[in-house]
Coordinates of C-alpha atoms in Angstrom, one line a residue:
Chain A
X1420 CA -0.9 4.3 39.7
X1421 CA -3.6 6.5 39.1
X1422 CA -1.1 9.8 39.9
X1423 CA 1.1 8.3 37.1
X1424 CA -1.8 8.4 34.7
X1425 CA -2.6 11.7 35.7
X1426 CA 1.4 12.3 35.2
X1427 CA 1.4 11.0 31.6
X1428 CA -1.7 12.5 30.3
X1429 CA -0.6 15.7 31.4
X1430 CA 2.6 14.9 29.2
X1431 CA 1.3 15.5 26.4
X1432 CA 0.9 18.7 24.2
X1433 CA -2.1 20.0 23.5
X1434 CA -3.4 19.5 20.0
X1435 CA -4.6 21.7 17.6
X1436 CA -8.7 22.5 18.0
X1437 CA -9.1 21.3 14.4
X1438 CA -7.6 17.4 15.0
X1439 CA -10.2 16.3 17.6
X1440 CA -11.1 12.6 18.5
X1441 CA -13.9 13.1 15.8
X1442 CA -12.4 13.5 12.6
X1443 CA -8.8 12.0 13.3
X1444 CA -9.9 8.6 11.8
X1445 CA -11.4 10.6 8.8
X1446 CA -8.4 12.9 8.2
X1447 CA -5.8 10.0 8.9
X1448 CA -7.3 8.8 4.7
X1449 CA -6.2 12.0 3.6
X1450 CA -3.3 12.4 5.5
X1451 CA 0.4 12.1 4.4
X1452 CA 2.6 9.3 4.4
X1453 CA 5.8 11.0 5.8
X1454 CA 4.5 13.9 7.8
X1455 CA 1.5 12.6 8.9
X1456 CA -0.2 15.7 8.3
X1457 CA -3.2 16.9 6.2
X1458 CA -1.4 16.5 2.8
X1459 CA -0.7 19.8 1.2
X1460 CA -0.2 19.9 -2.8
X1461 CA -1.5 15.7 -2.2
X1462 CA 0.3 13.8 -4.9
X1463 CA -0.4 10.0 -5.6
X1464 CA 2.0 7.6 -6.8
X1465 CA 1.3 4.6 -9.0
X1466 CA 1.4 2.0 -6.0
X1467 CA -1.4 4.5 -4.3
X1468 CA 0.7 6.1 -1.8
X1469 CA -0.6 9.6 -0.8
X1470 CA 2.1 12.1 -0.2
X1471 CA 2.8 16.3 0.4
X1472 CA 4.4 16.9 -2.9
X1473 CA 7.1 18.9 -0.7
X1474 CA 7.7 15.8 1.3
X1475 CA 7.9 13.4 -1.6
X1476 CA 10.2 15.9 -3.3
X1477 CA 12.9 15.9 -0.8
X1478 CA 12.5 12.5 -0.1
X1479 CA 13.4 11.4 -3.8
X1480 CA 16.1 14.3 -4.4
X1481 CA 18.0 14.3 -1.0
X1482 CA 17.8 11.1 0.7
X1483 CA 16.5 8.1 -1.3
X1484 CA 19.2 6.4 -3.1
X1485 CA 17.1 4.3 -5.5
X1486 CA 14.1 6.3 -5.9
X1487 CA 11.6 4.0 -4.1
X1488 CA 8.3 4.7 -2.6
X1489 CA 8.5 5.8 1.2
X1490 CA 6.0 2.8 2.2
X1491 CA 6.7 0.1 0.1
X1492 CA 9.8 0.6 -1.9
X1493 CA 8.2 0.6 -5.3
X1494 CA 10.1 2.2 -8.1
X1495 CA 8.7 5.8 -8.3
X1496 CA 8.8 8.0 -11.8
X1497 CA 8.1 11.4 -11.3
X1498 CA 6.4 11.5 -14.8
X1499 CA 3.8 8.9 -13.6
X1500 CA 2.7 10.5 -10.2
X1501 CA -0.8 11.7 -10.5
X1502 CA -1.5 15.0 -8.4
X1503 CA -5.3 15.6 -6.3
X1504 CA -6.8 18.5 -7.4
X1505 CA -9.7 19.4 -4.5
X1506 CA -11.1 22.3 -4.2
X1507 CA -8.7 24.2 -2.0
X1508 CA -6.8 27.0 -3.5
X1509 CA -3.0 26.6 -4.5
X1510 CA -1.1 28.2 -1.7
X1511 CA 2.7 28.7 -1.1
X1512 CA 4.0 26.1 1.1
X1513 CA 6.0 27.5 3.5
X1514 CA 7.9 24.1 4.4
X1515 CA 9.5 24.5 0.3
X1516 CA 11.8 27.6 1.9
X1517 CA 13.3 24.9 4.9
X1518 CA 15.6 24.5 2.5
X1519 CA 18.0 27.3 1.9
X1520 CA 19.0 27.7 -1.5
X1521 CA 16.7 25.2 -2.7
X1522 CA 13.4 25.9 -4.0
X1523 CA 10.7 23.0 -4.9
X1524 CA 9.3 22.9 -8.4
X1525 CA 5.8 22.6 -9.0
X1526 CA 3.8 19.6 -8.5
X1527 CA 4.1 17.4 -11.6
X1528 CA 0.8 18.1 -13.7
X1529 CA -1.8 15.0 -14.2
X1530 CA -1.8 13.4 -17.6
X1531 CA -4.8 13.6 -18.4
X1532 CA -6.3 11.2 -21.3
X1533 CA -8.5 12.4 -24.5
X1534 CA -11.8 13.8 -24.0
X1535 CA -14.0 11.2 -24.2
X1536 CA -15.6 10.2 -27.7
X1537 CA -19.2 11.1 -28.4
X1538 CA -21.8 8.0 -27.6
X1539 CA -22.0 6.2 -31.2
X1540 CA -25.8 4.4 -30.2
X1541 CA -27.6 6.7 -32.4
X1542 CA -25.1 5.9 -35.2
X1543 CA -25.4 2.1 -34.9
X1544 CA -29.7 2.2 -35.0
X1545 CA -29.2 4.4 -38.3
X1546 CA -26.4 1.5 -39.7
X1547 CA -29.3 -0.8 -38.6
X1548 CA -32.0 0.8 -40.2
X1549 CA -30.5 1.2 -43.2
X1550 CA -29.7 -2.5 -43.4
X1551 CA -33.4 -3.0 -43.3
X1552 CA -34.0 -0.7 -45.6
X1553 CA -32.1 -2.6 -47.9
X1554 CA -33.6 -6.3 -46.8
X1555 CA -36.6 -4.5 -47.7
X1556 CA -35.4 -4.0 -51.4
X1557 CA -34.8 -7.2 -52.7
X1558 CA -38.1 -7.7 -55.3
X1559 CA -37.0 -4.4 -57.5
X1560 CA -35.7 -4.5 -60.2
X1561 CA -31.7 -5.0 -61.4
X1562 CA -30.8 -1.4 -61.1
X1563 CA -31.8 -1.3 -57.9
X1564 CA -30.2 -4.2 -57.2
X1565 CA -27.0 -2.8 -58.6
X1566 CA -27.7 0.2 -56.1
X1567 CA -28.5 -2.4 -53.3
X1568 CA -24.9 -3.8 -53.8
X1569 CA -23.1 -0.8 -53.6
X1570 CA -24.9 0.1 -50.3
X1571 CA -23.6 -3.4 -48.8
X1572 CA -20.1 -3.1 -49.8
X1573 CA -20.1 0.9 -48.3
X1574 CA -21.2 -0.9 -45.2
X1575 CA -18.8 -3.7 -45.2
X1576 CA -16.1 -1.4 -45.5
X1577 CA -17.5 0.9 -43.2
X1578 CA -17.8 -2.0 -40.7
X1579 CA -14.1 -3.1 -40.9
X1580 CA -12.3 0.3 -39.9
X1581 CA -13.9 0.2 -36.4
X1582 CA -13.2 -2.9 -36.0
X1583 CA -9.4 -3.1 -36.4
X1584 CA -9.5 0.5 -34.5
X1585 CA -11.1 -1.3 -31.3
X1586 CA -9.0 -4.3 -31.9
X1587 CA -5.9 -2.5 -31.4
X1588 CA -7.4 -1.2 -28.0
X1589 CA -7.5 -4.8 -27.0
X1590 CA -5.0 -6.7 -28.2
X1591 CA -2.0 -4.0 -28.3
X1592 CA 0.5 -6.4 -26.7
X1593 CA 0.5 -7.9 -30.2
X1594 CA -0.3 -5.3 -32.7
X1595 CA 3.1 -6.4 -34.2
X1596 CA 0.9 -9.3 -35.8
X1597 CA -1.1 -6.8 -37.8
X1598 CA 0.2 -4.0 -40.1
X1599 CA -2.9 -2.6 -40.6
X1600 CA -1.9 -1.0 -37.2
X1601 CA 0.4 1.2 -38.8
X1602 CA -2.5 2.7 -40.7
X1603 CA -3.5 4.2 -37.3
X1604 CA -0.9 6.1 -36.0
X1605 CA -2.7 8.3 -34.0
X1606 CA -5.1 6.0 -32.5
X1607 CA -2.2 3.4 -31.7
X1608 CA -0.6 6.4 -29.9
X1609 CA -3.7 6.9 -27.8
X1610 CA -4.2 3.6 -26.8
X1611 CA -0.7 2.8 -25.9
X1612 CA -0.6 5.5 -23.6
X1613 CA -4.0 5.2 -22.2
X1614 CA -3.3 1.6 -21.1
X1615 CA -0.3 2.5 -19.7
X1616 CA -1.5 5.6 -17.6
X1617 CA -4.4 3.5 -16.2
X1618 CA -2.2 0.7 -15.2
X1619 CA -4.9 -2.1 -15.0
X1620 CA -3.4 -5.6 -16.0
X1621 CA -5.7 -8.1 -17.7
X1622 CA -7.4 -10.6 -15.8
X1623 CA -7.0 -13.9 -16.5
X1624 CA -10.8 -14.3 -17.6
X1625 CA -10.5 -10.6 -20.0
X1626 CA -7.5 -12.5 -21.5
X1627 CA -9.5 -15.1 -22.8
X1628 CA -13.0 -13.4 -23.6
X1629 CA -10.4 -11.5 -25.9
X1630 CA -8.8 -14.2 -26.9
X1631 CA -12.4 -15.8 -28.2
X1632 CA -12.9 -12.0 -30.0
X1633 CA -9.8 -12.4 -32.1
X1634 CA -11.0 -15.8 -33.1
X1635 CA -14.2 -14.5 -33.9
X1636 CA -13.0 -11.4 -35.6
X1637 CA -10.6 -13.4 -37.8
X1638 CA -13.4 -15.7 -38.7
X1639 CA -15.4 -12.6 -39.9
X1640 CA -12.1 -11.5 -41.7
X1641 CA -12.2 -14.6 -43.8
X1642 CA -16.1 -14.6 -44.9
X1643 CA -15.4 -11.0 -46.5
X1644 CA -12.3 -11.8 -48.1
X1645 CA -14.2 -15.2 -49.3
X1646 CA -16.9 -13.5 -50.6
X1647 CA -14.8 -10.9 -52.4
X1648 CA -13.5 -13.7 -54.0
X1649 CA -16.2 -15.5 -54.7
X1650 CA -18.6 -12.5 -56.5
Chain B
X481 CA 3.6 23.1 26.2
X482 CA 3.4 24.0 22.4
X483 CA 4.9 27.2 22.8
X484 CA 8.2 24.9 23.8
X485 CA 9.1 23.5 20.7
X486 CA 9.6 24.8 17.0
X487 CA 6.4 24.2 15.3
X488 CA 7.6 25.2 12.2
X489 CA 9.9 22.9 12.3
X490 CA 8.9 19.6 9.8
X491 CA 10.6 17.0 12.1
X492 CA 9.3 18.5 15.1
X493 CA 5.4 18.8 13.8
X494 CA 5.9 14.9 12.4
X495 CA 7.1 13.9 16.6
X496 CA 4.2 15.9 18.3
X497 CA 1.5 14.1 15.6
X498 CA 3.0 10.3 16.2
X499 CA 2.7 12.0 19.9
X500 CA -0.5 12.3 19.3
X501 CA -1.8 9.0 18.1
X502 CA 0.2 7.1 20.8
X503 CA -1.2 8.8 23.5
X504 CA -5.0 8.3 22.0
X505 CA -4.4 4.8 21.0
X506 CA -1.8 3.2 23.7
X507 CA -0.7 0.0 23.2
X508 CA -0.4 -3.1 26.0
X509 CA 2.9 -4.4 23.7
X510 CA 4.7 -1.0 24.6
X511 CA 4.8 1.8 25.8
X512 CA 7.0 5.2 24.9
X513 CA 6.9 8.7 25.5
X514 CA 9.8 11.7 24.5
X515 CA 12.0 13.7 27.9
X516 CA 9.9 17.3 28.2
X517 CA 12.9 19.3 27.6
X518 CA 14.0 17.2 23.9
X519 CA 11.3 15.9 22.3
X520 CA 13.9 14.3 19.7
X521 CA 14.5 11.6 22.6
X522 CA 12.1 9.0 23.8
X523 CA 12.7 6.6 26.9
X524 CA 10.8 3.1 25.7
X525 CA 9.2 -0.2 27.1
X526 CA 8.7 -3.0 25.5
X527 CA 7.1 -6.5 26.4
X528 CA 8.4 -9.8 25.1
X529 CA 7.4 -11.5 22.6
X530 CA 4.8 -14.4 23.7
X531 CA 5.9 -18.0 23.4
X532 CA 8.9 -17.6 23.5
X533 CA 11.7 -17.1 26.2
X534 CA 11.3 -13.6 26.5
X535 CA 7.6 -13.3 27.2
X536 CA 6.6 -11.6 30.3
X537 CA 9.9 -9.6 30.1
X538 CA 9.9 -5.3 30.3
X539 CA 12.8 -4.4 28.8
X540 CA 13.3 -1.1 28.4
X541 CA 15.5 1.7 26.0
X542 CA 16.0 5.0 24.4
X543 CA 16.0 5.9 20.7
X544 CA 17.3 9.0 19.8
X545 CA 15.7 11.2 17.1
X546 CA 17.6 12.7 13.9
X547 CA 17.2 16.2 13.2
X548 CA 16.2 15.4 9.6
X549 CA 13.6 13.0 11.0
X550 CA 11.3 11.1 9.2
X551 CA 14.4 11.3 6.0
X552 CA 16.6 9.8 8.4
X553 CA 16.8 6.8 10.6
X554 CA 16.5 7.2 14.8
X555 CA 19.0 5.1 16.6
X556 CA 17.9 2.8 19.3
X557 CA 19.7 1.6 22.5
X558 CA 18.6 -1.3 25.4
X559 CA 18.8 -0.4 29.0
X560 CA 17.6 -3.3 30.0
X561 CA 19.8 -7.0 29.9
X562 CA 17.5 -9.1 27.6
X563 CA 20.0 -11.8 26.1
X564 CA 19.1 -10.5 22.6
X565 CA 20.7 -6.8 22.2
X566 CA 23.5 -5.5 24.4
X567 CA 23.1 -2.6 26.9
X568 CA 24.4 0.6 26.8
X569 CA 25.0 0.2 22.9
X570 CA 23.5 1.5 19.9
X571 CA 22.0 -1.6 17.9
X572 CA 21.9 -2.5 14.6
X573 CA 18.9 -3.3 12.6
X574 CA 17.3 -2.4 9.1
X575 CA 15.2 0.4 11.1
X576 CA 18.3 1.8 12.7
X577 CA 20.4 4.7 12.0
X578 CA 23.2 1.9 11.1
X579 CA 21.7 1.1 7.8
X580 CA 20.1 4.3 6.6
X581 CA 19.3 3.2 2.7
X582 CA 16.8 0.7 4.2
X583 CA 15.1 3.4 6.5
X584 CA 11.4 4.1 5.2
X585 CA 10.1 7.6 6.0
X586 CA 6.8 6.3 6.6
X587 CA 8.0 4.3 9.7
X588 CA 7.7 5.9 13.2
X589 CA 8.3 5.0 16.4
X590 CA 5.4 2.8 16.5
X591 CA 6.2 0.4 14.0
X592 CA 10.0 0.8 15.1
X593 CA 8.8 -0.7 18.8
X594 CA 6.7 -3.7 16.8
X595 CA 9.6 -4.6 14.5
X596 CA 11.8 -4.2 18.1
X597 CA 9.2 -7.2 19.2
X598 CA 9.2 -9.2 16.1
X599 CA 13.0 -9.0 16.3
X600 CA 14.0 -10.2 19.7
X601 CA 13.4 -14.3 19.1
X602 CA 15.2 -13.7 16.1
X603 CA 18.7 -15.1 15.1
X604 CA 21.2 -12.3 15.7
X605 CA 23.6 -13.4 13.0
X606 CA 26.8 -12.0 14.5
X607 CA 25.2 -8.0 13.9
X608 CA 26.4 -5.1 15.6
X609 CA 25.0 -4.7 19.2
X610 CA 23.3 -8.3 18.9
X611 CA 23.8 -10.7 21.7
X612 CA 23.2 -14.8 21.7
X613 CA 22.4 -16.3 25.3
X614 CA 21.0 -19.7 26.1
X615 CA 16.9 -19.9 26.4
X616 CA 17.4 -20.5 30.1
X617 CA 19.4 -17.8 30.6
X618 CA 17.2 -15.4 28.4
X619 CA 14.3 -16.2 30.6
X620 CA 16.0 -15.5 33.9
X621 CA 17.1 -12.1 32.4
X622 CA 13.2 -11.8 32.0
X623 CA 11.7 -12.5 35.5
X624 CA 15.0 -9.8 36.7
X625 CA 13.8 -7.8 34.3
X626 CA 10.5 -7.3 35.8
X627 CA 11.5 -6.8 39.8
X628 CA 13.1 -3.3 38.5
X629 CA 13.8 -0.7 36.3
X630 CA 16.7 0.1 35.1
X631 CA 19.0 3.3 36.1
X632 CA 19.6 5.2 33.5
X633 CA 20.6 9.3 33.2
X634 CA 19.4 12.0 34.8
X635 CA 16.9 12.5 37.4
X636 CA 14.3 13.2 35.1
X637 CA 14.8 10.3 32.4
X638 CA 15.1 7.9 35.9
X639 CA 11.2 9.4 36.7
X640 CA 9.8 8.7 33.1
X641 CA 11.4 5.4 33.2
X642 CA 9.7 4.4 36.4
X643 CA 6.7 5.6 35.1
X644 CA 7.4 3.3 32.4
X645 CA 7.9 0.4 33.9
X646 CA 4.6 0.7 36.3
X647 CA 2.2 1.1 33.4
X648 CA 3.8 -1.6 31.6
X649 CA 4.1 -4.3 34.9
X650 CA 0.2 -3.7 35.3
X651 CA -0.5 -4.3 31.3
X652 CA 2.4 -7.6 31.0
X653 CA 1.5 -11.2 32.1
X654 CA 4.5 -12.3 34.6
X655 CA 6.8 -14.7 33.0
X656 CA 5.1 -18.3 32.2
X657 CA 6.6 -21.3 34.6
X658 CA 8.5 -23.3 32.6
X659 CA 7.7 -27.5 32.8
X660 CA 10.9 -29.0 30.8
X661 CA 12.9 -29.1 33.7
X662 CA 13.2 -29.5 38.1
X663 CA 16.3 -27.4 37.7
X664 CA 15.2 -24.3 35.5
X665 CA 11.7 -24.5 37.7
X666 CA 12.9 -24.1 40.7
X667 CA 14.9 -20.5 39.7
X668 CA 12.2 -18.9 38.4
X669 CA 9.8 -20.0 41.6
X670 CA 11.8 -19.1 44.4
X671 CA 12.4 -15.6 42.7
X672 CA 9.3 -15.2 42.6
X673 CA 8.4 -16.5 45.4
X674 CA 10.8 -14.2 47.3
X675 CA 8.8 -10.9 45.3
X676 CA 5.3 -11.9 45.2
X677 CA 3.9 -14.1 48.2
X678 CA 0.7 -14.7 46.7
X679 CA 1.7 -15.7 43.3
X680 CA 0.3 -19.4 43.3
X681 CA -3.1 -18.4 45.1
X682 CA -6.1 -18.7 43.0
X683 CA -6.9 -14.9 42.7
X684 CA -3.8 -14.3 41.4
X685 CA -4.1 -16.9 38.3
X686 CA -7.3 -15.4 37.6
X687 CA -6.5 -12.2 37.3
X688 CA -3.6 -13.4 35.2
X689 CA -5.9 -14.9 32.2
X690 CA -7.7 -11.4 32.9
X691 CA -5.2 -10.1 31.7
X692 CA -4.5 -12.6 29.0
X693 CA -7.8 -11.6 27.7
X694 CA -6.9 -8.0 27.6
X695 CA -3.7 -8.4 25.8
X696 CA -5.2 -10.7 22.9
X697 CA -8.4 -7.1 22.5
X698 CA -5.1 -5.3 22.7
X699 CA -3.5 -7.0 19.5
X700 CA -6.4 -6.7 17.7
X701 CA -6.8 -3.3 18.2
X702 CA -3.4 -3.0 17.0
X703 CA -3.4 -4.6 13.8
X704 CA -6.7 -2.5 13.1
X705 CA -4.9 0.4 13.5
X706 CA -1.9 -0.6 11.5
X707 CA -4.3 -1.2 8.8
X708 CA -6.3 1.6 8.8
X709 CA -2.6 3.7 8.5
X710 CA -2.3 1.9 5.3
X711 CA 1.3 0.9 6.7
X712 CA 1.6 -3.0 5.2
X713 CA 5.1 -3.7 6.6
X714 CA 3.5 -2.7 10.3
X715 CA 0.8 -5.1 9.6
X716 CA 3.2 -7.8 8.9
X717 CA 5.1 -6.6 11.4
X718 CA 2.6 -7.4 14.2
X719 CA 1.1 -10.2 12.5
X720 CA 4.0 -12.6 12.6
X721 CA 5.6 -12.2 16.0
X722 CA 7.8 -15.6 15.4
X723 CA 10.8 -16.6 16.1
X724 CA 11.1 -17.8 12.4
X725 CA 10.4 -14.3 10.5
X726 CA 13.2 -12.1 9.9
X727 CA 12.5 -8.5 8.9
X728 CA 13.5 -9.1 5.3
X729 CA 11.1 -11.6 4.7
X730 CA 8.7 -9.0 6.0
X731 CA 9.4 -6.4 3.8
X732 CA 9.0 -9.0 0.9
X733 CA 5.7 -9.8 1.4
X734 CA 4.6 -6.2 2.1
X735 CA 6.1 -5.5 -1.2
X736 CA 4.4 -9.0 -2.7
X737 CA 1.2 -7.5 -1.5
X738 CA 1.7 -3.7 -2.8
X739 CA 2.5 -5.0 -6.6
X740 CA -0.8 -6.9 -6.8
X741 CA -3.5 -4.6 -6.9
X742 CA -7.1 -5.3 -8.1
X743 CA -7.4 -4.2 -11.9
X744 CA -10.6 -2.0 -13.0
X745 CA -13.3 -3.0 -14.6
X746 CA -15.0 -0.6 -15.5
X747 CA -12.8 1.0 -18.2
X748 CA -12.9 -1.8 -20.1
X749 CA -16.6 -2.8 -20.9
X750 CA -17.2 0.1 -23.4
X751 CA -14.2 -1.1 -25.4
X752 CA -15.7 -4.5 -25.0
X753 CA -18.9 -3.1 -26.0
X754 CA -18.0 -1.3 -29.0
X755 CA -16.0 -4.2 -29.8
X756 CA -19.0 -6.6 -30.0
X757 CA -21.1 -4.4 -31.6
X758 CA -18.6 -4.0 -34.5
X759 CA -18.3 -7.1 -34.9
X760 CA -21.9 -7.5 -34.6
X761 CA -22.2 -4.7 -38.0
X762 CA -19.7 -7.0 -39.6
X763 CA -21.5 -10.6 -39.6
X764 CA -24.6 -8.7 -41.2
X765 CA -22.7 -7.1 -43.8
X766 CA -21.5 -10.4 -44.9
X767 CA -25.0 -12.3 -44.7
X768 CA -25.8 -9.3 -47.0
X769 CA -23.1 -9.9 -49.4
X770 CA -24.0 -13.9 -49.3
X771 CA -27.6 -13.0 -49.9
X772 CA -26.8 -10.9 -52.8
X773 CA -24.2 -13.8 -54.3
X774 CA -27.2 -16.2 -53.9
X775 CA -29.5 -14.1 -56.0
X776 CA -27.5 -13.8 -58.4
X777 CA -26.8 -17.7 -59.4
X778 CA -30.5 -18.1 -59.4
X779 CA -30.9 -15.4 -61.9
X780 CA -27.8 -17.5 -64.0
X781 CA -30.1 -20.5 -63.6
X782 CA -33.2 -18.4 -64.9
X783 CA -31.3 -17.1 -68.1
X784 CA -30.3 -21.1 -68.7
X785 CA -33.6 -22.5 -68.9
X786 CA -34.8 -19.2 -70.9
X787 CA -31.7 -20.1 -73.5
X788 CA -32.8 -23.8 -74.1

């Protein structure tokens, strides 16, 4: 028995110096899905499959018939695969000319959002402040009053456009409810494609925090339009 | 022994790594290993599936290698009689090069051998290659299967085949003894009894639930493997050796699995945030403009009295 041992080990080819005992569970994370190699030009698809770019390509051009993912059979769209970009140079994959006659494009580039909007926690104190301010103005007499007013409305208005903005962000599955979302084309764009590239469904318990926001934002919605009415 | 083969070759580099990984993290289910001269064949064991008839059985088989390998599907062929597959005869299953749309380039021969398992207490279903025998029979094929290897090719296939077989009898359980019935007992012991002497002494049922013990680490080592390659239908795959689960249903709740991921948090409170805080800046605005309609009607009051 022990000869056979001996027999088998000896078997096996040598590996490469780099792939020892060590770092073969750490690599295996970072490791393709069909080549089982280090993965060169790593690409990601929306299920979180790692992949060679090379070795996705062929897969989904010359043998899958439905365009499925190599582990689990999700559809894959090459416009939503999201590429790694470490800190290794680009280099030439020489496994792209095993192909004759066929060379493989460029990895598909990441989508990446909108740069991030500047913090607005500054802006809200001044809003604040300047609601004090005018708290603060109520013995003068009736011209400023009249300046008091026009302040308030400035702010109500000012108050409402960030609010239907963010709204939007929420509740986009049924922006059809509001037209005031065609007054934001751009922003409607954003956020439609933003949810989409992310991917993240809402939880049951976000579903009805936002379902308590609507309600609360369409409460708010009807004390300014009663109070328009009313002065 | 590098030198050998093509390393530039992207079929060749994927057989030397699942090489690799079988031979640091062996299995006591199975047990495979490619001829020296083409690595694109492998000579395979595998062990029956517990409870059930085949348990304690070593049956043994080639699969054959594409050249396109891991795009296409490896064929697979039993040398040993098992009462499940025919000998001698490429088989067909959804892993097989008989249904290559169903072939998932993230498979190897690893989870091919599991799925092999998972598969033989299975209902055949009239497919190619598939075979229906009788319990009873099925488990006599087992305790045979054990006595000897099969012969099988050329001298050198024959010597990794007995090589085999001998890692795999000292790693398999023999074949449980069967209580339903005089008639079925009595096969089963007097074959054995005509191999081993000492079967029934004490020693030898201790050592037996040794090795019990050692196959159960072995499974669990498995599954933690299979998980930490991220493979889910391997992981289903091992988990529900039973003669009730059918590959498809496998695949289903792998994919059942995939489709649910966890969504992210994190994104989402600054919208919530902003959100609030809007509507926050709203509320006050309207106490304002109340505020402001209340002064007012007292000053209408005031100008009344002053009037009268």
């Amino acid at each position: 028995m022990a000869s056979g041992f001996g027999e088998s080990t000896g078997r096996s080819p040598p590996s490469p110096s780099y792939f020892n005992n060590n770092n073969n569970s750490d690599a295996a994370n970072f490791e393709c899905n069909i080549c089982f190699e280090l993965a060169q030009d790593p690409i990601i698809t929306l299920c979180g499959h790692l992949f060679c770019w090379p070795c996705l390509y062929k897969w989904l051009h010359f043998h899958s018939q439905s365009r499925e993912c190599p582990v689990c059979k999700a559809l894959v769209e090459e416009e939503k695969l999201v590429p790694l970009y470490g800190r290794g140079k680009s280099s030439t994959d020489p496994r792209s000319k095993s192909i004759p006659g066929v060379n493989i494009p460029h990895r598909p580039a990441g989508q990446r959002p909108e740069t991030a909007p500047p913090p607005e926690t500054n802006h809200f104190h001044q809003h604040g402040f300047g609601f004090m301010g005018g708290l603060g103005g109520f013995v003068p007499p009736p011209m400023a009053t009249t300046r008091f007013g026009n302040f308030a409305l400035s702010a109500a208005f000012g108050g409402f456009i960030p609010s239907l903005f963010n709204f939007q962000m929420h509740g986009f599955h049924d922006a059809a409810m509001y037209g005031g979302g065609a007054g934001f084309p751009h922003g409607f764009a954003n956020t439609f494609h933003g949810v989409h590239a992310h991917g993240f469904p809402l939880r049951t318990h976000q579903g009805q925090q936002d379902y308590y926001l609507k309600k609360l934002l369409l409460f708010v919605v009807f004390c300014v339009v009663l109070a328009f009415i009313w002065q | 022994m590098a030198d050998k083969y093509n390393l530039k070759n992207p079929a060749v580099k994927r057989i030397l790594q699942e090489l690799k990984e079988m031979n640091s993290n062996p299995s006591d289910d199975f047990m495979s290993l490619p001829l020296e001269e083409n690595i694109f064949e492998w000579q395979f064991a595998i062990r029956g599936p517990r409870d059930t008839e085949f348990e304690g059985g070593i049956y043994h088989g080639r699969i054959q290698l594409p050249s396109e390998y891991p795009f296409k599907p490896p064929s697979f062929m039993l040398l040993t009689p098992n009462g499940r597959f025919e000998t001698q005869t490429k088989i067909c299953l959804s892993i097989s090069n008989h249904h290559p749309e169903h072939w998932q380039p993230s498979w190897s021969v690893r989870t091919a051998l599991v799925a092999l398992i998972a598969f033989m207490p299975t209902n055949p279903n009239g497919a190619l290659g598939s075979l229906d025998y009788k319990k009873e029979e099925r488990r006599t094929l087992a305790v045979k299967s054990r006595e000897a290897p099969p012969k099988f090719g050329t001298p050198e296939r024959q010597k990794l085949i007995d090589e085999i077989h001998e890692y795999m009898v000292s790693k398999a359980p023999p074949v449980p003894q069967p209580s339903a019935s005089e008639a079925s007992e009595e096969n089963p012991r007097n074959e054995e009894a005509e191999t081993h002497a000492n079967s029934l002494n004490p020693e030898s049922l201790t050592a037996g639930e040794v090795i019990l013990d050692q196959e159960v680490d072995g499974i669990v080592e498995e599954q933690e493997e299979v998980l930490a390659n991220a493979n889910p239908a391997g992981v289903e795959a091992s988990r529900e050796v039973q003669p009730s689960v059918s590959r498809y249903e496998v695949l289903q709740k792998s994919d059942t699995r995939v489709q649910n991921p966890k969504p992210e948090t994190r994104v989402q409170k600054p919208d919530d945030r902003l959100f609030t805080l809007a509507a926050i800046g709203l509320t006050i605005a309207i106490v304002v403009l109340l505020l402001k309609k209340f002064i007012k009607s007292t000053q209408h009051g005031a100008l009344f009295s002053d009037g009268s």
